Amino acid sequence: MYIPSLFTRKGPRVLLIQIKDDACDFCGCCVGVCPEDAIELQEARITLIEDRCTNCAKCVWVCPFEALIFLKPGAGVLPEAGK
Ligand code: SF4
Ligand code: SF4
């Protein structure tokens, strides 16, 4: 069985960042923090440019509305209080 690696020399094969559109406030914080210019904000629409994203998760940590999710369990999602 072929299992693709997560990273190539130029970036990830698998995008681990997911946007929750209904939670996004279009504040632009994630755009400013992304070192790869991998996030575009156009009025009420936010887009991840997949082949630029390196899954660094900086956007996830900076989002004040928890509208970005890092899909790798335990690496990018803060545990809920009390767990
Ligand atoms: S930081 Fe969060 S709320 Fe702000 S534009 Fe990015 S995803 Fe949306
Ligand atoms: S994970 Fe890193 S490279 Fe990808 S969009 Fe977020 S800040 Fe940019």
Coordinates of C-alpha atoms and ligand atoms in Angstrom, one line a residue:
M1 CA 0.0 0.0 0.0
Y2 CA 1.4 3.4 -1.0
I3 CA 1.3 6.0 1.8
P4 CA 2.3 9.5 0.7
S5 CA 4.6 11.5 2.9
L6 CA 3.2 14.7 4.4
F7 CA 5.9 16.9 3.1
T8 CA 7.8 17.5 -0.2
R9 CA 10.8 19.8 -0.6
K10 CA 8.5 22.6 -1.5
G11 CA 5.7 22.0 1.0
P12 CA 3.1 19.6 2.2
R13 CA 1.3 17.0 0.2
V14 CA -1.5 17.0 2.6
L15 CA -3.1 20.2 3.8
L16 CA -3.6 19.9 7.5
I17 CA -5.3 23.2 8.0
Q18 CA -9.0 23.5 7.7
I19 CA -11.1 26.7 7.8
K20 CA -14.4 26.8 9.6
D21 CA -16.1 29.3 7.4
D22 CA -19.0 29.9 9.8
A23 CA -16.5 30.9 12.6
C24 CA -14.3 33.2 10.5
D25 CA -14.8 36.9 11.2
F26 CA -12.5 37.9 8.3
C27 CA -10.3 39.9 10.7
G28 CA -7.1 39.1 8.6
C29 CA -4.9 38.1 11.5
C30 CA -4.0 34.8 9.9
V31 CA -3.1 36.6 6.6
G32 CA -0.6 38.8 8.5
V33 CA 1.1 36.0 10.3
C34 CA 1.5 33.5 7.5
P35 CA 5.1 33.3 6.5
E36 CA 4.3 31.8 3.1
D37 CA 1.5 34.2 1.9
A38 CA -0.7 31.1 1.8
I39 CA -3.9 32.8 2.9
E40 CA -5.9 35.2 0.8
L41 CA -8.7 37.4 2.2
Q42 CA -11.1 39.0 -0.2
E43 CA -14.0 40.8 1.6
A44 CA -16.0 38.0 3.1
R45 CA -14.0 35.1 1.7
I46 CA -10.9 33.4 3.0
T47 CA -8.8 31.0 0.9
L48 CA -5.9 28.7 1.7
I49 CA -3.4 28.3 -1.2
E50 CA -2.6 24.7 -0.7
D51 CA 0.7 24.4 -2.5
R52 CA 2.2 27.3 -0.5
C53 CA 1.1 26.1 2.9
T54 CA 3.8 24.3 5.0
N55 CA 1.4 23.3 7.8
C56 CA 3.4 25.5 10.3
A57 CA 0.1 26.2 12.2
K58 CA 0.9 29.8 13.0
C59 CA -2.4 30.9 11.5
V60 CA -4.2 28.4 13.8
W61 CA -2.6 29.8 16.9
V62 CA -3.2 33.5 16.0
C63 CA -6.9 33.2 15.0
P64 CA -9.0 34.8 17.7
F65 CA -12.1 33.0 16.6
E66 CA -10.8 29.4 16.5
A67 CA -11.8 29.4 12.8
L68 CA -8.8 27.4 11.8
I69 CA -8.2 23.8 12.7
F70 CA -4.9 21.9 12.6
L71 CA -6.0 18.4 11.7
K72 CA -3.0 16.5 13.2
P73 CA -4.4 15.3 16.5
G74 CA -2.6 16.8 19.5
A75 CA -0.2 19.0 17.6
G76 CA -2.3 22.0 16.8
V77 CA -5.5 21.8 18.8
L78 CA -5.5 23.0 22.4
P79 CA -7.1 20.5 24.8
E80 CA -10.4 21.4 26.2
A81 CA -10.4 22.7 29.8
G82 CA -10.6 19.9 32.3
K83 CA -9.2 17.2 29.9
Ligands
SF4_1 S1 -7.6 34.9 11.9 FE1 -9.4 33.5 12.0 S2 -11.2 34.9 12.0 FE2 -9.4 36.1 11.3 S3 -9.5 35.9 9.0 FE3 -8.2 34.3 9.8 S4 -9.5 32.5 10.0 FE4 -10.8 34.3 9.9
SF4_2 S1 -0.2 26.7 8.4 FE1 1.5 28.2 8.2 S2 1.9 28.3 6.0 FE2 -0.1 27.3 6.2 S3 -1.6 28.9 6.0 FE3 -1.2 28.7 8.2 S4 0.5 30.1 8.7 FE4 0.4 29.9 6.4

